[in-house]
Coordinates of C-alpha atoms in Angstrom, one line a residue:
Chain A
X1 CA 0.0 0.0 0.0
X2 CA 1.1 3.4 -1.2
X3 CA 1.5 4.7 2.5
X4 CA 4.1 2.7 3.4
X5 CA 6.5 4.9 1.5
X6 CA 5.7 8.2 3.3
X7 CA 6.1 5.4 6.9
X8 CA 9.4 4.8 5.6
X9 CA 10.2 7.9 4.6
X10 CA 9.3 9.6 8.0
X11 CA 11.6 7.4 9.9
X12 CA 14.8 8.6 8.0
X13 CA 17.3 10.7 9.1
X14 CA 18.1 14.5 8.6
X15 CA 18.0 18.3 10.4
X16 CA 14.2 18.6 9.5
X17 CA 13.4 14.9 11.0
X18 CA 15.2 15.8 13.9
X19 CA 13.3 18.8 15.1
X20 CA 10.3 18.6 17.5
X21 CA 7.1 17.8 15.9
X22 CA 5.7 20.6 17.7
X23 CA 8.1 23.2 15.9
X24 CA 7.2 21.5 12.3
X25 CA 4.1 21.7 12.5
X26 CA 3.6 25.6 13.7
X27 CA 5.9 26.1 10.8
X28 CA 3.5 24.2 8.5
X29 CA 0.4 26.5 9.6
X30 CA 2.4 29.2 9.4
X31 CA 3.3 28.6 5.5
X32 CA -0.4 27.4 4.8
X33 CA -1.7 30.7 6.0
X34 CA 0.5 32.5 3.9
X35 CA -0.1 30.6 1.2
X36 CA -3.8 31.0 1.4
X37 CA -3.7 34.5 1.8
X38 CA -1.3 35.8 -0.6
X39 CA -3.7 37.0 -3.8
X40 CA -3.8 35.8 -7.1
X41 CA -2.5 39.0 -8.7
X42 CA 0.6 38.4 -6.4
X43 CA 2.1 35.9 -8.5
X44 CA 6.2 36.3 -8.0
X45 CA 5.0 34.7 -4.2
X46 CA 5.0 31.2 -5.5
X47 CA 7.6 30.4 -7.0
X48 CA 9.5 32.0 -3.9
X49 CA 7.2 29.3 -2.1
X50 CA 8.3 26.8 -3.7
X51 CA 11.2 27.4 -2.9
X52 CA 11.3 27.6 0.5
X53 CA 10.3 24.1 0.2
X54 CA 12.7 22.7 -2.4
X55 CA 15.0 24.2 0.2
X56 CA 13.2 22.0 2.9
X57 CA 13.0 18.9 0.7
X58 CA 17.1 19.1 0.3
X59 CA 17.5 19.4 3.6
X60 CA 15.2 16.4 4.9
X61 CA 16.8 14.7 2.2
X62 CA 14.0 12.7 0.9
X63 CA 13.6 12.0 -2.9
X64 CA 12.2 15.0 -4.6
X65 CA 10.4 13.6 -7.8
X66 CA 8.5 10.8 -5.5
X67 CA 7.4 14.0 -3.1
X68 CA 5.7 15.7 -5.8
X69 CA 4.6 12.8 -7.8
X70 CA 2.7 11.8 -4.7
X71 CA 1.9 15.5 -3.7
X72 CA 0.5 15.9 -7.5
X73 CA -2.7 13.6 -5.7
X74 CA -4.1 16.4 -5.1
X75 CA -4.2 17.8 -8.8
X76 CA -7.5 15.9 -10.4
X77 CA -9.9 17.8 -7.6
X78 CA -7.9 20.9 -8.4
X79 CA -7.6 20.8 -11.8
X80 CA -11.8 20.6 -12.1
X81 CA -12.4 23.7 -9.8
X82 CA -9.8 25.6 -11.7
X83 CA -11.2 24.4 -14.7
X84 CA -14.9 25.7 -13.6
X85 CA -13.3 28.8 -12.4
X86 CA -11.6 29.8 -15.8
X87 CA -14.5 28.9 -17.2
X88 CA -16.6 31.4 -15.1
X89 CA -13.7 34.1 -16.9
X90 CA -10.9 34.3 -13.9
X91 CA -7.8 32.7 -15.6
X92 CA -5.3 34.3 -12.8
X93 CA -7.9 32.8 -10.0
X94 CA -8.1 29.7 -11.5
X95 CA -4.0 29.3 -12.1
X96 CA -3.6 30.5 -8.5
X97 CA -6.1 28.0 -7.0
X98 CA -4.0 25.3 -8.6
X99 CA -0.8 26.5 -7.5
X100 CA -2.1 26.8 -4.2
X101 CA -3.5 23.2 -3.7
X102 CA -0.5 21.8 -4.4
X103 CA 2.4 23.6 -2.9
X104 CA -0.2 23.6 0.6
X105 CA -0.3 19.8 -0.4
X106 CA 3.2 19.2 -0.7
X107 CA 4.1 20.8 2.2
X108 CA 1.9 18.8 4.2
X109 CA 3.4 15.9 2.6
X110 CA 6.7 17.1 4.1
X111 CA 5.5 17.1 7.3
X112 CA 4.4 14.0 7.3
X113 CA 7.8 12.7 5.5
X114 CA 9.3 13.6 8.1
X115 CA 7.8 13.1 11.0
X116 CA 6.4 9.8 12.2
X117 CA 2.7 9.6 13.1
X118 CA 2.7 8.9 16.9
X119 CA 5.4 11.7 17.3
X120 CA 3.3 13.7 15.0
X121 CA 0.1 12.9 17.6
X122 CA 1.8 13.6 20.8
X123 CA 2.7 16.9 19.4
X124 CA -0.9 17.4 18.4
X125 CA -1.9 16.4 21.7
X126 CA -0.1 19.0 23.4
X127 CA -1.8 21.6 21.0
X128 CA -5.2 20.6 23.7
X129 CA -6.4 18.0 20.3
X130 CA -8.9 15.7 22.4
X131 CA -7.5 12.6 23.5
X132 CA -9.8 10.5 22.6
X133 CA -9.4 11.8 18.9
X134 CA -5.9 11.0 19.0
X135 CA -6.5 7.8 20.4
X136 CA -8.9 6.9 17.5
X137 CA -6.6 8.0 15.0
X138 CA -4.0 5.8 16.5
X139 CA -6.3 3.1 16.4
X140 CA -7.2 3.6 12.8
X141 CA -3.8 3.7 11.7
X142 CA -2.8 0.3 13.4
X143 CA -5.5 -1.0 12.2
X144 CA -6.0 0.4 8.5
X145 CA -3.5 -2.1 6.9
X146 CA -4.7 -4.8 8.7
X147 CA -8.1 -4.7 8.1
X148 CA -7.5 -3.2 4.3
X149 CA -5.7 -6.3 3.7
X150 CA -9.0 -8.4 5.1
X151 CA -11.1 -6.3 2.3
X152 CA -8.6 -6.9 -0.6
X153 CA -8.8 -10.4 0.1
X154 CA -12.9 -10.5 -0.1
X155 CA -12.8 -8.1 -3.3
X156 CA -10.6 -10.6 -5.1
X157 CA -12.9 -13.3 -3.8
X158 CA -16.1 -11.9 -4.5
X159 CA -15.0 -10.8 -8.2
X160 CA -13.5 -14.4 -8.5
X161 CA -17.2 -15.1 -8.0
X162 CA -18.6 -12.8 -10.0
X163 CA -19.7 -9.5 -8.7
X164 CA -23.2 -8.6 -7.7
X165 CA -24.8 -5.6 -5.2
X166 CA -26.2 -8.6 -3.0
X167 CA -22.8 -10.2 -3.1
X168 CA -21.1 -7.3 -2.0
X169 CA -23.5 -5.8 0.5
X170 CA -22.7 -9.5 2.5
X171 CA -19.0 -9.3 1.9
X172 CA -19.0 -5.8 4.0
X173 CA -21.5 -7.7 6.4
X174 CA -18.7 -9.9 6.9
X175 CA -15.9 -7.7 7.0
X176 CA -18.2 -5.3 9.8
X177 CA -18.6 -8.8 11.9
X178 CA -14.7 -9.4 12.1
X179 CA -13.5 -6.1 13.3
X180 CA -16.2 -5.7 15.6
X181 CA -14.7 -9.0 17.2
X182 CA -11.5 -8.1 16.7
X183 CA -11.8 -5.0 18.3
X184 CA -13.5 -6.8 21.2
X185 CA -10.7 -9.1 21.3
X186 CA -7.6 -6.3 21.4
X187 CA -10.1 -4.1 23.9
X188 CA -9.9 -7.7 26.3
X189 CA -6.0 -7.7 25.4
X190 CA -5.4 -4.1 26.3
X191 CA -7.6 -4.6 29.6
X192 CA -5.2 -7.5 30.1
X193 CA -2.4 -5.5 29.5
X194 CA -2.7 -2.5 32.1
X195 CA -4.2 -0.2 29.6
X196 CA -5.2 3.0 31.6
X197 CA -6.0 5.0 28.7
X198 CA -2.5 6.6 27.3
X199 CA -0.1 4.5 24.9
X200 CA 3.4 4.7 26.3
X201 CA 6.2 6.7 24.7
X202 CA 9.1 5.7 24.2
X203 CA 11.4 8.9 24.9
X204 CA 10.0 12.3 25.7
X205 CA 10.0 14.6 23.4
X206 CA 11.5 17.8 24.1
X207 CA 11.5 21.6 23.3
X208 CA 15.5 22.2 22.4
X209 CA 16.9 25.9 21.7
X210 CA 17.4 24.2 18.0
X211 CA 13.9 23.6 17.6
X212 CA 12.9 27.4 18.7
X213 CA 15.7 28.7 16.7
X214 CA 14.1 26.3 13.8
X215 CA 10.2 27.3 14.2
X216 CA 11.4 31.3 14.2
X217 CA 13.1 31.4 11.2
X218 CA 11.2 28.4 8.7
X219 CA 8.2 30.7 10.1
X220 CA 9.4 34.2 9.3
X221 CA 9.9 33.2 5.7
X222 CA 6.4 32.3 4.3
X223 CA 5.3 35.5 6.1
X224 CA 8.2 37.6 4.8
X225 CA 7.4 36.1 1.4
X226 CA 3.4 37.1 1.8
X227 CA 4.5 40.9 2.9
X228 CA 7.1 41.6 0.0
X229 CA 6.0 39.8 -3.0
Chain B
X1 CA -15.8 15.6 -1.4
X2 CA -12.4 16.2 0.3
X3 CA -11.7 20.3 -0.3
X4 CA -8.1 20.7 -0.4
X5 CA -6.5 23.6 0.9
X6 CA -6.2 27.2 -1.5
X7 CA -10.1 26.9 -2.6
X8 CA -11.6 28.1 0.9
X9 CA -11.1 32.0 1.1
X10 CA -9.7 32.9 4.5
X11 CA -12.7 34.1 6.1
X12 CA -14.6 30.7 5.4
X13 CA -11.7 28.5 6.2
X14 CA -10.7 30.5 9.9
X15 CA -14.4 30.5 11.0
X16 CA -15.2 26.0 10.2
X17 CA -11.9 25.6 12.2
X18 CA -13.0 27.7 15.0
X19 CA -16.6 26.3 14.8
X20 CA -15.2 22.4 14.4
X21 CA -13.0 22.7 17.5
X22 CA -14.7 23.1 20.4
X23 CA -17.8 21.0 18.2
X24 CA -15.1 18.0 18.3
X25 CA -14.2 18.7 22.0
X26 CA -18.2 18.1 23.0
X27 CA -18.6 15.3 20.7
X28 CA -15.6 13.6 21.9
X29 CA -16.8 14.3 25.6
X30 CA -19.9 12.6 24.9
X31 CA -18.7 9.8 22.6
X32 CA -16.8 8.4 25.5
X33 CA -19.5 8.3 27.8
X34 CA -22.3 6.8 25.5
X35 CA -20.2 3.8 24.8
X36 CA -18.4 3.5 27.6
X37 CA -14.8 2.0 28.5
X38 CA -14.5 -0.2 25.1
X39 CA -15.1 2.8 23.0
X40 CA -11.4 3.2 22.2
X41 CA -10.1 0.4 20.6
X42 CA -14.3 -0.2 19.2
X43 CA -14.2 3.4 17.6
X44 CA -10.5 3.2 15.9
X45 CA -11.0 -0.4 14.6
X46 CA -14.6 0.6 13.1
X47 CA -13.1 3.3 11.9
X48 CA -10.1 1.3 9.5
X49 CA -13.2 -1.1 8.7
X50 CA -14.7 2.1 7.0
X51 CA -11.6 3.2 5.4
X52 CA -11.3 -0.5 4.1
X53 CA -14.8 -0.6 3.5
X54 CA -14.5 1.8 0.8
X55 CA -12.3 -0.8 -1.4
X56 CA -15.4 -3.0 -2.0
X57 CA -17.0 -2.0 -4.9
X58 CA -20.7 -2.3 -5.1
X59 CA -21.7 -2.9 -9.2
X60 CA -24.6 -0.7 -10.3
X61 CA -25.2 -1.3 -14.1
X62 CA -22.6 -1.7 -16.4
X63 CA -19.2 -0.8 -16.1
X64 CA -20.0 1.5 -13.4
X65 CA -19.3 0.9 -9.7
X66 CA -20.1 2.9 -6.4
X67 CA -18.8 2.3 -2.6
X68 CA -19.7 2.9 0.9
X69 CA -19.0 6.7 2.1
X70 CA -20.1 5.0 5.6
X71 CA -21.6 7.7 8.0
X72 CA -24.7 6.4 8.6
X73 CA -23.5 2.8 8.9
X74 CA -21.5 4.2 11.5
X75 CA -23.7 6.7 13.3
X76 CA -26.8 2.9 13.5
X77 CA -23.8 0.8 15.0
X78 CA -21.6 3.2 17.4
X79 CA -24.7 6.1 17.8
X80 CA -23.7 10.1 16.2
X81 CA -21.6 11.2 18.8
X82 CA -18.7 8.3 18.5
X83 CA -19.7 8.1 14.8
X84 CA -18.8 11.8 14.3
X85 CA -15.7 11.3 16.4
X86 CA -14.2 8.5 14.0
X87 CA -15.2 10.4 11.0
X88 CA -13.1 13.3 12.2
X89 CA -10.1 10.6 12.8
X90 CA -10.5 9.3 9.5
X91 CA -10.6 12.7 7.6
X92 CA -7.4 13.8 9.8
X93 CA -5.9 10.5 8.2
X94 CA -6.8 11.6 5.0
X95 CA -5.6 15.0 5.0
X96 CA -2.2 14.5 7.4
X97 CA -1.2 11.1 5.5
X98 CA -2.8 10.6 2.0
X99 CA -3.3 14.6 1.0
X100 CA -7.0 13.8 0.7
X101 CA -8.3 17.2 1.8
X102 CA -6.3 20.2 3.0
X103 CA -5.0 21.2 6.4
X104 CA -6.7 24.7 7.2
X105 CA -9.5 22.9 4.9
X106 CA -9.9 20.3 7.6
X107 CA -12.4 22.4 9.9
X108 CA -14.7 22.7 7.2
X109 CA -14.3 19.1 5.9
X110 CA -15.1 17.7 9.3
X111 CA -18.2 20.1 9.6
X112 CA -19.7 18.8 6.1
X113 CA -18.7 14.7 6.4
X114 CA -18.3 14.3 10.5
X115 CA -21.0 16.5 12.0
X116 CA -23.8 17.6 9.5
X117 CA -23.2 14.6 7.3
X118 CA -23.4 12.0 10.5
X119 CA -26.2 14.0 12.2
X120 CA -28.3 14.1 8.9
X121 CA -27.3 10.2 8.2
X122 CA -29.1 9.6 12.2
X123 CA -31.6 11.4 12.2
X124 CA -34.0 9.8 9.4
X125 CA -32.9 6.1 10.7
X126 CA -33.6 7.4 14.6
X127 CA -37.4 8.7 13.6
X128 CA -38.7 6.2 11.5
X129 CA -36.4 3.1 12.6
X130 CA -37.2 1.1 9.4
X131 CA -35.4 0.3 6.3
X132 CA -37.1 3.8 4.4
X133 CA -35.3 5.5 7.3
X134 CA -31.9 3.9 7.0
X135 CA -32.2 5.0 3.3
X136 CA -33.0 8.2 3.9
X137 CA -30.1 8.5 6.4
X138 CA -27.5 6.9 3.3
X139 CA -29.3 9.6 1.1
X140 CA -29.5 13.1 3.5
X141 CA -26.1 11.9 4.4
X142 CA -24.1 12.5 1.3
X143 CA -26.3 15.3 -0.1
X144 CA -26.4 17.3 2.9
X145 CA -22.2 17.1 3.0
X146 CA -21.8 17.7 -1.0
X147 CA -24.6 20.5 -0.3
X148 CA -22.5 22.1 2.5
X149 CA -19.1 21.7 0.1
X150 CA -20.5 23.3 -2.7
X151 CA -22.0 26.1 -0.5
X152 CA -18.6 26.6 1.1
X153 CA -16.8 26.5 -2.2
X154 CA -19.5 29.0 -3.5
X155 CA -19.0 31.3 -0.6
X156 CA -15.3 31.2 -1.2
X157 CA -16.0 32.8 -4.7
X158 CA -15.8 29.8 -6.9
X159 CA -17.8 30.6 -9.8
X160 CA -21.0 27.8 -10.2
X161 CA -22.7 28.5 -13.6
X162 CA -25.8 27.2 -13.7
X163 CA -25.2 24.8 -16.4
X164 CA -22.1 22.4 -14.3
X165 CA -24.4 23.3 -11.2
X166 CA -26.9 21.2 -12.6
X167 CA -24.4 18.8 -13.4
X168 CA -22.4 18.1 -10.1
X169 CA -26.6 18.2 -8.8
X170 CA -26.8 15.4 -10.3
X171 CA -23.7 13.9 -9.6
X172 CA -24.6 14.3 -5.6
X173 CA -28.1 13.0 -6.1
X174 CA -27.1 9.8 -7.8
X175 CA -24.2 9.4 -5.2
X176 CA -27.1 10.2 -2.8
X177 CA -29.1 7.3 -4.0
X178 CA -26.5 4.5 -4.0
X179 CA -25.3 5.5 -0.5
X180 CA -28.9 5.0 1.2
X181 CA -28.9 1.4 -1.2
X182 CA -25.0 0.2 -0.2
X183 CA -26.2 1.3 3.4
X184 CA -29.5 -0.4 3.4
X185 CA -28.3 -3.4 2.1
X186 CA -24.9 -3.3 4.7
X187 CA -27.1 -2.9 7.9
X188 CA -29.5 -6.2 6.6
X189 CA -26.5 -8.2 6.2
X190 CA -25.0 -7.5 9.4
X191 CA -28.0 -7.8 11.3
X192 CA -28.3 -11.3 9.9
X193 CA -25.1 -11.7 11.4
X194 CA -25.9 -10.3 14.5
X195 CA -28.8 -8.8 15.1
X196 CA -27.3 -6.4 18.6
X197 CA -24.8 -4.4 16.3
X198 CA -27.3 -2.4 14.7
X199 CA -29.0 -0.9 17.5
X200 CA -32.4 -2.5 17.7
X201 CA -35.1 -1.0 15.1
X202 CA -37.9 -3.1 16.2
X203 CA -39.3 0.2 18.3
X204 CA -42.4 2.0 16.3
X205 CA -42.3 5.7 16.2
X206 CA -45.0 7.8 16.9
X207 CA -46.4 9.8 14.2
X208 CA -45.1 13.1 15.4
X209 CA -41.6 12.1 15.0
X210 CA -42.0 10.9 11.7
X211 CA -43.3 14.3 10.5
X212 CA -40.4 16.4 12.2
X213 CA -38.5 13.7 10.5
X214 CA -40.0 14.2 7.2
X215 CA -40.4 18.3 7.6
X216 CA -37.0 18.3 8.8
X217 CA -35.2 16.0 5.4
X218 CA -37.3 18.2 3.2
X219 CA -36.7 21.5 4.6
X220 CA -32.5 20.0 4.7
X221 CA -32.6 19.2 1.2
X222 CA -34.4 22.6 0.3
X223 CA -32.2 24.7 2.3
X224 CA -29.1 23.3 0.3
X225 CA -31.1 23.7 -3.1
X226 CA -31.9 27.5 -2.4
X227 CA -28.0 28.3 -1.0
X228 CA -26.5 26.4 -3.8
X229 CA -28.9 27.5 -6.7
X230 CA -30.8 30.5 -5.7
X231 CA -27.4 32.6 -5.2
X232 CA -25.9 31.9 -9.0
X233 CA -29.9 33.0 -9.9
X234 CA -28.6 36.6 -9.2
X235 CA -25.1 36.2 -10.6
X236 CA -26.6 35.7 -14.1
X237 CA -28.4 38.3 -13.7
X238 CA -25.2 40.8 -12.3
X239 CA -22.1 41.3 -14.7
X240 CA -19.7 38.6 -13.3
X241 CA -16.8 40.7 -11.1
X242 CA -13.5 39.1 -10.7
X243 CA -13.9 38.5 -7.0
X244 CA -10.3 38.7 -5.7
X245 CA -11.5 41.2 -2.3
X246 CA -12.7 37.3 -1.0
X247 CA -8.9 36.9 -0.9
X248 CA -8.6 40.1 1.7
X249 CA -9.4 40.1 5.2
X250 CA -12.8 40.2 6.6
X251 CA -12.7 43.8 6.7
X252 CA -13.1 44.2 3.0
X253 CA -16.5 42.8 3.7
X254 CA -17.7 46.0 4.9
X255 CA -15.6 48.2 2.7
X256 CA -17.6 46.7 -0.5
X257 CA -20.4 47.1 0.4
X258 CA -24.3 45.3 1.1
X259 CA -24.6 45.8 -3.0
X260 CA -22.6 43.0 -3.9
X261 CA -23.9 40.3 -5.6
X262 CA -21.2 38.4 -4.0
X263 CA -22.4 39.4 -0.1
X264 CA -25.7 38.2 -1.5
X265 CA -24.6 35.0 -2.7
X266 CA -23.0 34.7 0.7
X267 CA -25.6 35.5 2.8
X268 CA -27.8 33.0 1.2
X269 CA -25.3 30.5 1.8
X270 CA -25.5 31.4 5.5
X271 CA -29.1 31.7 5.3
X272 CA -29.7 28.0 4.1
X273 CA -27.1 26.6 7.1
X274 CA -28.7 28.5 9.5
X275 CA -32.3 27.3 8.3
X276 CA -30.6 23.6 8.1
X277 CA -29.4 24.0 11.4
X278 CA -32.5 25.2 13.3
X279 CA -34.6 22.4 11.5
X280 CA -31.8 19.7 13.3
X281 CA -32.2 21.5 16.6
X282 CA -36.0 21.5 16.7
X283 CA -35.7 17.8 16.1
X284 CA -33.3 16.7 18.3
X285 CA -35.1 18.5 21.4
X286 CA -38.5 17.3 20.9
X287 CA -36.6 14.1 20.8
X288 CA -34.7 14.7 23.9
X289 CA -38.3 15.8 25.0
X290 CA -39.7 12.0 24.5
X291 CA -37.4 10.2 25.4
X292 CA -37.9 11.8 28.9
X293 CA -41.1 10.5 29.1
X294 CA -42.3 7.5 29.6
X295 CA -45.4 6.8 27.9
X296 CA -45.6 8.8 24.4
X297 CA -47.5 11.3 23.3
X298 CA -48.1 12.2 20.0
X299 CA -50.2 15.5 20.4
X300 CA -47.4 17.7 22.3
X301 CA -44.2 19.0 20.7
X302 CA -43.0 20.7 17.8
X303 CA -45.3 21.5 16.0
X304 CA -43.6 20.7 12.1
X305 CA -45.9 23.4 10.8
X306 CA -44.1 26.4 12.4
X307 CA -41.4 25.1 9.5
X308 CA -43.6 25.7 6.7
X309 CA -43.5 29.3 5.8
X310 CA -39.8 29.3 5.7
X311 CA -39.4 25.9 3.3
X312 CA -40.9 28.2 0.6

């Protein structure tokens, strides 16, 4: 599955993995308000926001072609609304809404490159994110592969079969039944296990001068970009 | 309908987030007391069986597939609060790990899928507790979300002539259709399986409910009709302004004026989420109001008709 790649690629090593997940992502807000402000007649800002995140993308050292090739995901929603909008006679709108999507996109992407999920979480956490939320989300990303890999098996099964609505309806009937068990069985394991409502971390994270010096400047430069250009 | 970040103007994006957060907070508040200590590990793994879910394909015709969007499945088996809950974790998922759906755009997506689209998913199923009410919840569901994204989208200046309006109408409504069948057909297989998952439909509901119901889907599906057509009415009929003050600050609002087609557009926008949202309310209290007492009683409260002259 294709999100094994950006699992793989958060757990490398480089400057921009090593910061606080905290600092990364007040930088990422910080260059998605900019970016969603800055007005379509202003358009020397994005290429200079682009890049600030070539520059990033060096630095995390991650493959540049895959980033954008999976950051380009985002371009068939895009690329309709733009269409619509130059349509409706708003050519600049409609390039800037493009341009927009996808450097917001890929930016996000980086964040995610480079920081993995549960560190991600517990820095979400701290922002006063529910915990529960962040529990589910946990949950759903254990989970996902597992029980995506239950539904592949089914759809090959039921297409072996030949496919019908009836058919189908019964093979998510099925696939509803198992992870209500299963989630019956892991909540028994969990009980089992001491579970009093927190997943343990394995090392703190903590707030270094780096990481200050980090979310100061990376933030400054969206907003410097959106005030001069 | 994921909206990726750059399409909401900053006014529409800023005030979803700040309405989504705290509606998040309650909802995960009260998720966690209606089902209790297994909620947890019950709400996350529900919640990568809807994300897998979505890989079966259901075959309607030929050549032409839909699957399970999965609200309403989830709002019958874990109730709206917890259902709302694991929507909002799924669309985090979405937009953090697979780009589905932007970051600032999150607030907004959460409003249209995890809250109205759950709420309007429950509410049908939870008056009429029959199969024409699970429909109906498969069917408000998705309209009432792509209603909301195309009125946010349309607030945020994105022209809609009337001509692809029609056509993404359409779209929705056929999406709409196939939802309330994939659902219909999902909850009478697993209740063959086990009848306790789906919370038990057996109870009749008194007439009353079922015409706050009824008032309440049509008035829904009305108020998203009049914002999403109604406003691009009067932008045939204005000169079509390239609408780059949406981009400014919330200010600029003021500064251009009550003239503006494009305030008028808005404000009919609001209008219809405001009219959607009262029509909810009324519902839910009258059945907060029932379910208080015992024995029911069809005569007292709210009366549906006190909806009619705004439906028009």
């Amino acid at each position: 599955m294709h999100h094994v790649v950006v699992e793989r690629w958060s757990r490398g090593a480089s400057p921009l993995h090593a910061r606080d997940a905290r600092a990364k992502l007040l930088v990422l807000l910080a260059f998605l308000i900019a970016v969603s402000t800055t007005r379509p007649q202003s358009q020397g800002a994005f290429p200079a926001y682009a890049a600030l995140l070539a520059v990033a993308i060096i630095a995390a050292r991650l493959p540049a072609a895959a980033l954008v090739r999976r950051a380009m995901l985002v371009l068939p929603f895009s690329a309709t609304f733009a269409l619509i909008t130059w349509l409706g006679g708003d050519p600049l709108r409609a390039l800037a809404l493009g341009e927009k999507s996808f450097l917001s996109g890929l930016a996000a992407l980086l964040l995610i490159a480079t920081t993995p999920l549960p560190d991600l979480l517990r820095g979400l956490e701290s922002f006063a994110v529910p915990r529960p939320l962040i529990l589910v989300i946990q949950f759903i990303y254990r989970y996902l592969f597992v029980i995506s890999e239950q539904a592949q098996h089914m759809r090959l099964a039921a297409r072996s079969r030949g496919a019908s609505f009836r058919a189908s309806a019964g093979a998510l009937g099925v696939l509803f039944a198992r992870s209500w068990e299963r989630a019956e069985g892991i909540y028994r394991a969990m009980l089992a296990r001491g579970f009093d409502g927190r997943f343990p971390a394995f090392g703190a994270a903590r707030f270094r001068p780096s990481d200050a010096a980090f979310l100061l400047l990376s933030a400054l430069a969206p907003v410097a970009i959106r005030i001069a250009l | 309908m994921h909206i990726p970040d750059g399409f909401l103007s900053t006014p529409v994006w800023a005030a979803f987030d700040a309405g989504a957060a705290p509606a998040v907070g309650i909802l995960a508040r009260r998720a966690q007391r209606d089902i209790e200590e297994r909620s947890i590990p019950l709400m996350g793994v529900m919640g990568a069986f809807i994300f897998a879910a979505q890989m079966i394909n259901f075959p309607v015709g030929p050549g032409t597939s839909g699957h399970l969007v999965g609200g309403t499945l989830l709002a019958i088996a874990l109730g709206p609060s917890a259902a709302a809950i694991v929507m909002t974790a799924i669309l985090a998922i979405q937009a953090l790990v697979f780009q589905d759906g932007g970051i600032l755009a999150l607030g907004a997506n959460v409003f249209n899928m995890a809250i109205v689209g759950v709420l309007a998913g429950y509410l049908p199923y939870r008056l009429l507790r029959n199969s024409a009410g699970i429909f109906l919840g498969g069917l408000a569901s998705v309209l009432a979300s792509a209603g909301f994204a195309l009125a946010e989208l349309s607030m945020s200046g994105i022209p809609f002539p009337p001509r692809i309006l029609t056509v993404t109408l359409t779209f929705f409504f056929v999406g709409a259709i196939l939802e309330g069948a994939i659902t219909l057909a999902a909850v009478r297989a697993i209740g063959r399986l086990n009848p306790s998952w789906v919370r038990n439909t057996n109870q009749p509901a008194g007439r009353t409910l079922v015409v706050i119901g009824a008032a309440a889907l049509i008035l829904a599906v009305a108020g998203i009709l009049v914002a999403s057509t109604h406003p691009d009415g009067i932008e045939i009929l204005a000169p079509a302004h390239s609408p780059a003050w949406l981009h400014a600050p919330l200010a600029d609002y003021q500064a251009h004026g009550v003239e503006s087609p494009y305030l008028r557009k808005a404000a009919a926008g609001v209008a219809g989420l405001i009219l959607i949202y009262a029509a909810c309310l009324a519902a839910g209290r009258s059945m907060r109001q029932r379910s208080a007492r015992p024995a029911p009683c069809v005569s007292a409260g709210v009366n549906p008709d006190q909806h009619a002259p705004r439906s028009g």
